[in-house]
Short mmCIF file of C-alpha atoms in Angstrom, two decimals:
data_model
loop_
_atom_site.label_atom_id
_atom_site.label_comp_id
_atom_site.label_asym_id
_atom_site.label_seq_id
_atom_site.Cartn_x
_atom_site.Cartn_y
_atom_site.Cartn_z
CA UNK O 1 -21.01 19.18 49.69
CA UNK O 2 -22.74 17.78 52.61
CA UNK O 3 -23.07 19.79 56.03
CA UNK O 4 -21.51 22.75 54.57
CA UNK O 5 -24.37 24.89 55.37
CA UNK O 6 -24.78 26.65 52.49
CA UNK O 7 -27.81 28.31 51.53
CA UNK O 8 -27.14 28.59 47.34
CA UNK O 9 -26.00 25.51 45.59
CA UNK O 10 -23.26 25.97 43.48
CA UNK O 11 -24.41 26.96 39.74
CA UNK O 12 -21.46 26.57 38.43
CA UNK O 13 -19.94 23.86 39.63
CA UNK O 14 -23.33 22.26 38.58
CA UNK O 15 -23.09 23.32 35.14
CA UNK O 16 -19.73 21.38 34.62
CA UNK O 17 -20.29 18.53 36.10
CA UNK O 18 -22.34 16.84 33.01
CA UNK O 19 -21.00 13.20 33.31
CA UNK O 20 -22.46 13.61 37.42
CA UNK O 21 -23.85 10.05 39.10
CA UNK O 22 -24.66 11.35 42.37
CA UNK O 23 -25.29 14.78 43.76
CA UNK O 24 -24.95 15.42 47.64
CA UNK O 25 -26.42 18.67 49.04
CA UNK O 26 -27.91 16.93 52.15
CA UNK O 27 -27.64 19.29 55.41
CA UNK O 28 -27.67 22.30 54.47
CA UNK O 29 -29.46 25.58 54.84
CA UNK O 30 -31.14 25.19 50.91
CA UNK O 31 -34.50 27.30 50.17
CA UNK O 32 -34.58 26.25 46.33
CA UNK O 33 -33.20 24.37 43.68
CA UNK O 34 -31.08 25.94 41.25
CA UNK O 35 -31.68 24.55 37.65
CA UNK O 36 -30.44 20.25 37.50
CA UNK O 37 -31.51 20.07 33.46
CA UNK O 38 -27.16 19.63 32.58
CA UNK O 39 -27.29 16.78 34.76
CA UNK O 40 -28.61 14.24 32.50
CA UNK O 41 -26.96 11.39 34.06
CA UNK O 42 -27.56 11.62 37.58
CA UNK O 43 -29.00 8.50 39.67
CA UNK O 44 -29.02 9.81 42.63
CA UNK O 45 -29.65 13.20 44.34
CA UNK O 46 -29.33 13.89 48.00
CA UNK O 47 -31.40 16.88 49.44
CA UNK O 48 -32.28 15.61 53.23
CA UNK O 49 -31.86 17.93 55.98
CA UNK O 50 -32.42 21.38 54.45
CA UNK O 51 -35.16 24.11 54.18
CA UNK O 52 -36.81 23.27 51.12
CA UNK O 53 -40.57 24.34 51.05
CA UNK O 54 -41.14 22.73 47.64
CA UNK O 55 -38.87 20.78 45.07
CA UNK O 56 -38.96 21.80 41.38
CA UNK O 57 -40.02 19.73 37.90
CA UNK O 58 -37.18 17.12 37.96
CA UNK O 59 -38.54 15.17 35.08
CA UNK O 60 -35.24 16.82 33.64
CA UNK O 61 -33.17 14.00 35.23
CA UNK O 62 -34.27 11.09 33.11
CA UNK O 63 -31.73 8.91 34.72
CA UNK O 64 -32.86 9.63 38.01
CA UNK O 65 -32.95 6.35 40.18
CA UNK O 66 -32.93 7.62 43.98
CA UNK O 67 -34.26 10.68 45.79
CA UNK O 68 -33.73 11.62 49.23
CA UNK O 69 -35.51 15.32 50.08
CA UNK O 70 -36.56 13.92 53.64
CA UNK O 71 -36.16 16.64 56.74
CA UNK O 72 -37.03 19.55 54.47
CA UNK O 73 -40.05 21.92 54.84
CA UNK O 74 -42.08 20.30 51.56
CA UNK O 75 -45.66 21.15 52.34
CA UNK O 76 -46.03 24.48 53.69
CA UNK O 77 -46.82 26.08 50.54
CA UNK O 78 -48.04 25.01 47.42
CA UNK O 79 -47.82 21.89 45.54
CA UNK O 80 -44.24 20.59 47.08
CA UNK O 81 -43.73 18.06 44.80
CA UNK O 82 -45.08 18.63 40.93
CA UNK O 83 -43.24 16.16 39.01
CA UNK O 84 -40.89 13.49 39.36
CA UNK O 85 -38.99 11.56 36.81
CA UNK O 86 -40.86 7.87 35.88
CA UNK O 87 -37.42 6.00 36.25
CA UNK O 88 -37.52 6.55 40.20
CA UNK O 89 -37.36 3.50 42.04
CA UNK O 90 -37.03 4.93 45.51
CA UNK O 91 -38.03 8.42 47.23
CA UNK O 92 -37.63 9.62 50.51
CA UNK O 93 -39.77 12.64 51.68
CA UNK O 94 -39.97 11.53 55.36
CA UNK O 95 -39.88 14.27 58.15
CA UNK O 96 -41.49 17.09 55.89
CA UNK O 97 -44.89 18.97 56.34
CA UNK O 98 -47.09 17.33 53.52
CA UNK O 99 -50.62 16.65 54.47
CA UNK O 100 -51.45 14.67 51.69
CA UNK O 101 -49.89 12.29 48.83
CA UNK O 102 -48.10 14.86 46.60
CA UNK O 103 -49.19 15.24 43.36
CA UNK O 104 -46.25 13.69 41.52
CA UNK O 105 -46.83 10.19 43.38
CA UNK O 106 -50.86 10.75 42.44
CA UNK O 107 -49.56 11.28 38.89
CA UNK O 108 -47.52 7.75 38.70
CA UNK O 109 -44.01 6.06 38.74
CA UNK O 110 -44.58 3.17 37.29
CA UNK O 111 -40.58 2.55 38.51
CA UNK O 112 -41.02 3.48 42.35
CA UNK O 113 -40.48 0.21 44.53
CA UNK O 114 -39.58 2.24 48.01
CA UNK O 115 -41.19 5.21 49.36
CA UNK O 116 -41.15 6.29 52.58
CA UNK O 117 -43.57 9.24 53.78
CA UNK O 118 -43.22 8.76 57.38
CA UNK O 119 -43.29 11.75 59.51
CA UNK O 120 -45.80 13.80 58.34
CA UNK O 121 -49.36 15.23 58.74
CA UNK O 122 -51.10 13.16 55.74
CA UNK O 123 -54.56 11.76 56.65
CA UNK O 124 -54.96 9.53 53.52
CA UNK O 125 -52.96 6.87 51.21
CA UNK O 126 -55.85 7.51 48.71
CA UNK O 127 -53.99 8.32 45.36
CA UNK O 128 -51.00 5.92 45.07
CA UNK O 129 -52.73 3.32 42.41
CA UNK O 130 -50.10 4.58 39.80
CA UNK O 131 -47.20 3.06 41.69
CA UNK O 132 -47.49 -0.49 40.06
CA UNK O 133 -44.16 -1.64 41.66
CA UNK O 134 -44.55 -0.77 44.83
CA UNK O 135 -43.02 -3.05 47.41
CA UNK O 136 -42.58 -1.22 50.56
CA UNK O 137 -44.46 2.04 51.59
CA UNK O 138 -43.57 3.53 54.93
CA UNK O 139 -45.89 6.13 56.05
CA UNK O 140 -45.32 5.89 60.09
CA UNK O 141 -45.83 8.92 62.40
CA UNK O 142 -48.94 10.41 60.41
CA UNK O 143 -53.25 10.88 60.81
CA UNK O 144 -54.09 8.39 58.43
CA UNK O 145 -57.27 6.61 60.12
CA UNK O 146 -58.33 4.61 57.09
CA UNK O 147 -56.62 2.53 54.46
CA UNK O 148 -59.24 2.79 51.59
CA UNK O 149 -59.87 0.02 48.80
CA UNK O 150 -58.08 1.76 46.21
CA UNK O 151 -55.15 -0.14 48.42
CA UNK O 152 -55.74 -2.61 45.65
CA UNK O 153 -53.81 -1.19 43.02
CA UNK O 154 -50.44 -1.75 44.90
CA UNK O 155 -50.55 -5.90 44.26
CA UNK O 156 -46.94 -6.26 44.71
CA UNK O 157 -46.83 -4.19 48.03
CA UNK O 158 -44.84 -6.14 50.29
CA UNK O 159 -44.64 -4.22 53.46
CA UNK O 160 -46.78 -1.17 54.73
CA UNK O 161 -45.66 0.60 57.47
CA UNK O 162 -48.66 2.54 59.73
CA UNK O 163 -46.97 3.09 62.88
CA UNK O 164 -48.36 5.75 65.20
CA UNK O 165 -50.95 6.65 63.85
CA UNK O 166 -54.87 6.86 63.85
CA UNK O 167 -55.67 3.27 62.71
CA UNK O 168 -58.85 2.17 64.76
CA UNK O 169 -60.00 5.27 66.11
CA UNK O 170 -63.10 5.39 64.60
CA UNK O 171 -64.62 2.04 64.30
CA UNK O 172 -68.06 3.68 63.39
CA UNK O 173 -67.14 4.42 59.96
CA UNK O 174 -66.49 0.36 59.44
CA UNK O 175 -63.18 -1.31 59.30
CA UNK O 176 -60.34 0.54 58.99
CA UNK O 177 -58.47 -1.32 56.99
CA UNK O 178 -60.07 -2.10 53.52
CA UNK O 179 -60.44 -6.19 52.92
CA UNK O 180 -58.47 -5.38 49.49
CA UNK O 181 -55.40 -4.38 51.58
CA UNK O 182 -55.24 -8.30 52.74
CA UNK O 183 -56.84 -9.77 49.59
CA UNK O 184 -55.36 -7.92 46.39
CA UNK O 185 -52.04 -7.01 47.78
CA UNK O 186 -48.93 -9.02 48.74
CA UNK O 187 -48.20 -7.72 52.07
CA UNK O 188 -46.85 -9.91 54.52
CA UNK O 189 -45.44 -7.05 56.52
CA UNK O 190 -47.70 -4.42 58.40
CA UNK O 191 -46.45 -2.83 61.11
CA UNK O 192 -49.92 -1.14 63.63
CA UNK O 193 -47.93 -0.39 66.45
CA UNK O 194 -48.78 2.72 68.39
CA UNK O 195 -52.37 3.14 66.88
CA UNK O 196 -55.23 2.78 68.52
CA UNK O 197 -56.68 -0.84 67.11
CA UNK O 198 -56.34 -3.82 68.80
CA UNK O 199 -55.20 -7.46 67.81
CA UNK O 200 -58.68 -9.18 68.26
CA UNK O 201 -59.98 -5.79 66.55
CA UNK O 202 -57.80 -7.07 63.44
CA UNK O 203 -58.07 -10.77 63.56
CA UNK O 204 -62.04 -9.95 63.03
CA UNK O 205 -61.09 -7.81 60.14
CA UNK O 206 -63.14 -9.33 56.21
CA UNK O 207 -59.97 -10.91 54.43
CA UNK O 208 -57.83 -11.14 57.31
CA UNK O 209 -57.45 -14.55 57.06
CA UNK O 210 -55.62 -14.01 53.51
CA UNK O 211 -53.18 -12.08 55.28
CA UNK O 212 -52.40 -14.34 58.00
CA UNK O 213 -51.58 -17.26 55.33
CA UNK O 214 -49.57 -15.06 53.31
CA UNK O 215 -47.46 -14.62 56.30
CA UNK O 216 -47.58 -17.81 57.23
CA UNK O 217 -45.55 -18.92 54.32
CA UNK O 218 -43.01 -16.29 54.39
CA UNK O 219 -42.48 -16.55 58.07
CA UNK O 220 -42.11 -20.82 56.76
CA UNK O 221 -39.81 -19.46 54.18
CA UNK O 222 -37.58 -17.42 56.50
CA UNK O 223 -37.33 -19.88 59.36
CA UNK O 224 -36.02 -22.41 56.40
CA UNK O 225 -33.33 -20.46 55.34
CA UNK O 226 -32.19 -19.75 59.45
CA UNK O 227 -33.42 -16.23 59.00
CA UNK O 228 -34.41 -14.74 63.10
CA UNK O 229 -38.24 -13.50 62.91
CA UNK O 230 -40.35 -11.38 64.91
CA UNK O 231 -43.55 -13.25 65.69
CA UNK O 232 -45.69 -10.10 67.02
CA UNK O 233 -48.46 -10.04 64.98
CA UNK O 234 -48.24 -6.21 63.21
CA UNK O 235 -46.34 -4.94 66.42
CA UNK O 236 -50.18 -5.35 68.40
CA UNK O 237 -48.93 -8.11 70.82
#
Protein backbone atom coordinates (compact mmCIF):
# COMPACT_ATOMS: atom_id res chain seq x y z
CA UNK A 1 0.00 0.00 0.00
CA UNK A 2 3.04 2.04 0.01
CA UNK A 3 3.39 5.32 -2.23
CA UNK A 4 -0.08 5.06 -3.34
CA UNK A 5 -0.93 8.41 -2.14
CA UNK A 6 -3.91 7.88 -0.60
CA UNK A 7 -5.33 10.05 1.89
CA UNK A 8 -8.02 7.31 3.72
CA UNK A 9 -6.68 3.96 4.64
CA UNK A 10 -8.66 1.28 3.62
CA UNK A 11 -11.39 0.29 6.43
CA UNK A 12 -12.26 -2.49 5.00
CA UNK A 13 -9.62 -4.14 3.82
CA UNK A 14 -8.39 -3.52 7.46
CA UNK A 15 -11.22 -5.14 9.00
CA UNK A 16 -10.45 -8.52 7.18
CA UNK A 17 -7.22 -8.81 7.49
CA UNK A 18 -7.26 -10.26 11.30
CA UNK A 19 -4.34 -12.81 11.01
CA UNK A 20 -2.14 -9.28 9.65
CA UNK A 21 1.91 -9.31 10.66
CA UNK A 22 2.82 -6.19 9.06
CA UNK A 23 0.91 -3.19 7.87
CA UNK A 24 2.51 -0.77 5.19
CA UNK A 25 0.89 2.67 4.70
CA UNK A 26 4.27 4.50 4.49
CA UNK A 27 4.15 7.50 1.79
CA UNK A 28 1.18 8.54 1.59
CA UNK A 29 -1.01 11.57 1.93
CA UNK A 30 -2.63 10.09 5.62
CA UNK A 31 -4.24 12.81 8.11
CA UNK A 32 -5.54 10.05 10.66
CA UNK A 33 -5.71 6.66 11.61
CA UNK A 34 -8.68 4.74 10.98
CA UNK A 35 -9.47 2.26 13.88
CA UNK A 36 -6.26 -0.86 14.10
CA UNK A 37 -8.21 -2.67 17.31
CA UNK A 38 -9.03 -6.09 14.57
CA UNK A 39 -5.46 -6.22 14.13
CA UNK A 40 -4.47 -8.08 17.10
CA UNK A 41 -1.53 -9.67 15.64
CA UNK A 42 0.35 -7.10 14.01
CA UNK A 43 4.28 -6.62 14.70
CA UNK A 44 4.89 -4.17 12.67
CA UNK A 45 3.19 -1.00 11.31
CA UNK A 46 4.63 1.33 8.77
CA UNK A 47 3.34 5.02 8.77
CA UNK A 48 6.63 7.13 7.58
CA UNK A 49 6.23 9.70 5.07
CA UNK A 50 2.65 10.96 5.52
CA UNK A 51 0.71 13.92 7.11
CA UNK A 52 -0.08 12.68 10.37
CA UNK A 53 -0.40 15.50 13.05
CA UNK A 54 -0.92 13.01 15.88
CA UNK A 55 -1.13 9.07 16.10
CA UNK A 56 -4.02 7.48 18.05
CA UNK A 57 -4.13 4.99 21.41
CA UNK A 58 -2.42 1.92 19.84
CA UNK A 59 -2.24 0.02 23.07
CA UNK A 60 -4.90 -1.98 20.92
CA UNK A 61 -2.04 -3.80 19.12
CA UNK A 62 -0.69 -5.89 21.93
CA UNK A 63 1.59 -7.65 19.59
CA UNK A 64 3.03 -4.63 18.36
CA UNK A 65 6.93 -5.02 18.01
CA UNK A 66 8.03 -2.13 15.47
CA UNK A 67 6.76 1.37 14.67
CA UNK A 68 7.86 3.56 12.04
CA UNK A 69 5.60 7.10 11.98
CA UNK A 70 8.90 9.11 11.08
CA UNK A 71 8.36 12.12 8.29
CA UNK A 72 4.87 12.84 9.54
CA UNK A 73 3.61 16.16 11.06
CA UNK A 74 3.40 14.61 14.94
CA UNK A 75 3.70 17.72 17.05
CA UNK A 76 1.81 20.49 15.72
CA UNK A 77 -1.13 19.95 17.74
CA UNK A 78 -1.83 18.30 20.77
CA UNK A 79 -0.38 15.42 22.48
CA UNK A 80 0.98 13.45 19.15
CA UNK A 81 1.68 10.46 20.71
CA UNK A 82 -0.75 9.31 23.86
CA UNK A 83 -0.11 5.75 24.17
CA UNK A 84 1.89 3.12 22.83
CA UNK A 85 1.74 -0.57 23.32
CA UNK A 86 4.50 -1.91 26.24
CA UNK A 87 5.70 -4.78 23.84
CA UNK A 88 7.48 -2.10 21.49
CA UNK A 89 10.97 -2.71 21.07
CA UNK A 90 11.71 -0.12 18.45
CA UNK A 91 9.99 3.34 17.33
CA UNK A 92 10.81 5.66 14.82
CA UNK A 93 9.34 9.25 15.04
CA UNK A 94 12.33 10.97 13.33
CA UNK A 95 11.67 13.99 10.96
CA UNK A 96 8.35 15.12 12.79
CA UNK A 97 7.60 18.47 14.69
CA UNK A 98 7.69 17.28 18.44
CA UNK A 99 9.32 19.66 20.80
CA UNK A 100 9.50 17.49 23.55
CA UNK A 101 9.58 13.59 24.61
CA UNK A 102 5.96 12.52 23.87
CA UNK A 103 4.00 11.48 26.49
CA UNK A 104 3.78 7.79 25.67
CA UNK A 105 7.75 7.39 25.93
CA UNK A 106 7.39 9.62 29.45
CA UNK A 107 4.77 7.00 30.37
CA UNK A 108 7.21 3.78 29.80
CA UNK A 109 8.07 0.76 27.48
CA UNK A 110 9.69 -1.26 29.50
CA UNK A 111 10.26 -3.32 25.85
CA UNK A 112 11.73 -0.30 23.73
CA UNK A 113 15.53 -1.06 22.88
CA UNK A 114 15.69 1.51 19.65
CA UNK A 115 14.29 4.85 19.36
CA UNK A 116 15.22 7.29 17.19
CA UNK A 117 13.86 11.04 17.61
CA UNK A 118 16.22 12.69 15.39
CA UNK A 119 15.00 15.56 13.44
CA UNK A 120 13.06 17.49 15.54
CA UNK A 121 12.68 20.66 17.71
CA UNK A 122 12.95 18.87 21.32
CA UNK A 123 15.12 20.80 23.83
CA UNK A 124 15.24 18.02 26.52
CA UNK A 125 15.80 14.04 26.98
CA UNK A 126 14.32 14.67 30.50
CA UNK A 127 11.49 11.98 30.80
CA UNK A 128 12.82 8.71 29.27
CA UNK A 129 13.70 6.84 32.80
CA UNK A 130 10.81 4.35 31.97
CA UNK A 131 12.66 2.88 29.00
CA UNK A 132 14.67 0.24 31.07
CA UNK A 133 15.98 -1.46 27.86
CA UNK A 134 17.12 1.10 26.11
CA UNK A 135 20.19 0.49 24.01
CA UNK A 136 20.40 3.05 21.37
CA UNK A 137 18.62 6.52 21.40
CA UNK A 138 19.15 8.72 18.39
CA UNK A 139 18.03 12.17 18.89
CA UNK A 140 20.41 14.07 16.16
CA UNK A 141 19.32 17.34 14.45
CA UNK A 142 17.47 18.86 17.63
CA UNK A 143 17.98 21.99 20.62
CA UNK A 144 18.79 19.79 23.28
CA UNK A 145 21.68 21.80 25.22
CA UNK A 146 21.77 19.62 28.31
CA UNK A 147 21.72 15.92 29.03
CA UNK A 148 20.30 15.98 32.66
CA UNK A 149 21.08 13.26 35.46
CA UNK A 150 17.93 11.54 35.14
CA UNK A 151 20.26 10.06 32.07
CA UNK A 152 20.81 7.49 34.76
CA UNK A 153 17.88 5.50 34.43
CA UNK A 154 18.86 4.25 30.88
CA UNK A 155 21.90 1.76 32.38
CA UNK A 156 21.89 -0.38 29.41
CA UNK A 157 22.06 2.60 26.88
CA UNK A 158 24.59 1.69 24.53
CA UNK A 159 24.79 4.44 22.05
CA UNK A 160 23.35 8.10 22.20
CA UNK A 161 23.28 9.96 19.29
CA UNK A 162 23.44 14.16 19.81
CA UNK A 163 24.50 15.27 16.53
CA UNK A 164 23.86 18.88 15.59
CA UNK A 165 22.76 20.15 18.15
CA UNK A 166 23.20 22.66 21.14
CA UNK A 167 25.60 20.60 23.32
CA UNK A 168 28.14 23.18 24.87
CA UNK A 169 26.55 26.31 24.20
CA UNK A 170 26.09 27.38 27.45
CA UNK A 171 28.87 26.38 29.64
CA UNK A 172 27.57 28.82 32.42
CA UNK A 173 24.90 26.62 33.52
CA UNK A 174 27.80 23.78 34.33
CA UNK A 175 28.57 20.79 32.27
CA UNK A 176 26.45 19.84 29.79
CA UNK A 177 26.55 16.53 29.97
CA UNK A 178 25.49 15.06 33.42
CA UNK A 179 28.53 12.79 35.10
CA UNK A 180 25.64 9.97 35.35
CA UNK A 181 25.53 9.85 31.51
CA UNK A 182 29.34 8.37 31.71
CA UNK A 183 29.01 6.73 35.15
CA UNK A 184 25.48 4.90 35.38
CA UNK A 185 25.01 4.16 31.78
CA UNK A 186 26.70 1.77 29.32
CA UNK A 187 27.40 3.97 26.50
CA UNK A 188 30.35 3.44 24.58
CA UNK A 189 28.93 5.25 21.61
CA UNK A 190 28.20 9.13 21.60
CA UNK A 191 28.23 10.80 18.66
CA UNK A 192 28.82 15.30 19.46
CA UNK A 193 29.49 16.14 16.09
CA UNK A 194 28.18 19.43 14.83
CA UNK A 195 27.54 20.96 18.38
CA UNK A 196 29.20 23.50 19.74
CA UNK A 197 31.57 21.66 22.60
CA UNK A 198 34.89 20.88 22.11
CA UNK A 199 37.12 17.69 22.73
CA UNK A 200 39.30 19.19 25.60
CA UNK A 201 35.79 20.75 26.73
CA UNK A 202 34.74 16.91 27.17
CA UNK A 203 37.87 15.20 28.25
CA UNK A 204 37.51 17.75 31.42
CA UNK A 205 34.01 16.59 31.82
CA UNK A 206 33.35 14.73 36.07
CA UNK A 207 33.13 10.91 35.05
CA UNK A 208 34.62 11.18 31.78
CA UNK A 209 37.19 9.01 32.49
CA UNK A 210 34.47 6.07 33.00
CA UNK A 211 33.52 6.63 29.60
CA UNK A 212 36.76 6.57 27.99
CA UNK A 213 37.51 2.96 29.64
CA UNK A 214 34.27 1.69 28.70
CA UNK A 215 35.27 2.39 25.22
CA UNK A 216 38.40 1.34 25.59
CA UNK A 217 37.36 -2.20 25.98
CA UNK A 218 34.87 -2.34 23.30
CA UNK A 219 37.06 -0.63 20.82
CA UNK A 220 39.74 -3.87 22.38
CA UNK A 221 36.83 -6.09 21.75
CA UNK A 222 36.13 -5.03 18.16
CA UNK A 223 39.69 -4.78 16.94
CA UNK A 224 39.89 -8.66 18.28
CA UNK A 225 37.30 -9.92 16.32
CA UNK A 226 38.85 -7.81 12.87
CA UNK A 227 35.93 -5.48 13.19
CA UNK A 228 37.17 -1.66 11.20
CA UNK A 229 36.65 1.22 13.97
CA UNK A 230 36.38 4.81 13.91
CA UNK A 231 38.83 6.25 16.40
CA UNK A 232 37.35 10.00 16.49
CA UNK A 233 36.58 10.52 19.80
CA UNK A 234 32.44 11.36 19.68
CA UNK A 235 32.92 12.75 16.04
CA UNK A 236 34.96 16.06 17.96
CA UNK A 237 38.36 15.28 16.29
Amino acid sequence: MATRFVVQAPVPAVDSVLTLRTLDLSVNSLKQLPSLAPLSRLKTLKLQGNKLVALPDLTCLPALLDLNAARNELGLGGDAVPCLPTTLSKLDLSSNKLSQVPAALAAGLPALQICNLSSNAITSLAGLGGLPALEELLADDNQIAVIEPSIRELRRLKTLSLRSNCIGSDLSRGQPLAQELFECTAVVVLNLEGNVITKTQLLDMQGVSKFMERRERSKDKSLAGGALLNFSLCGLD
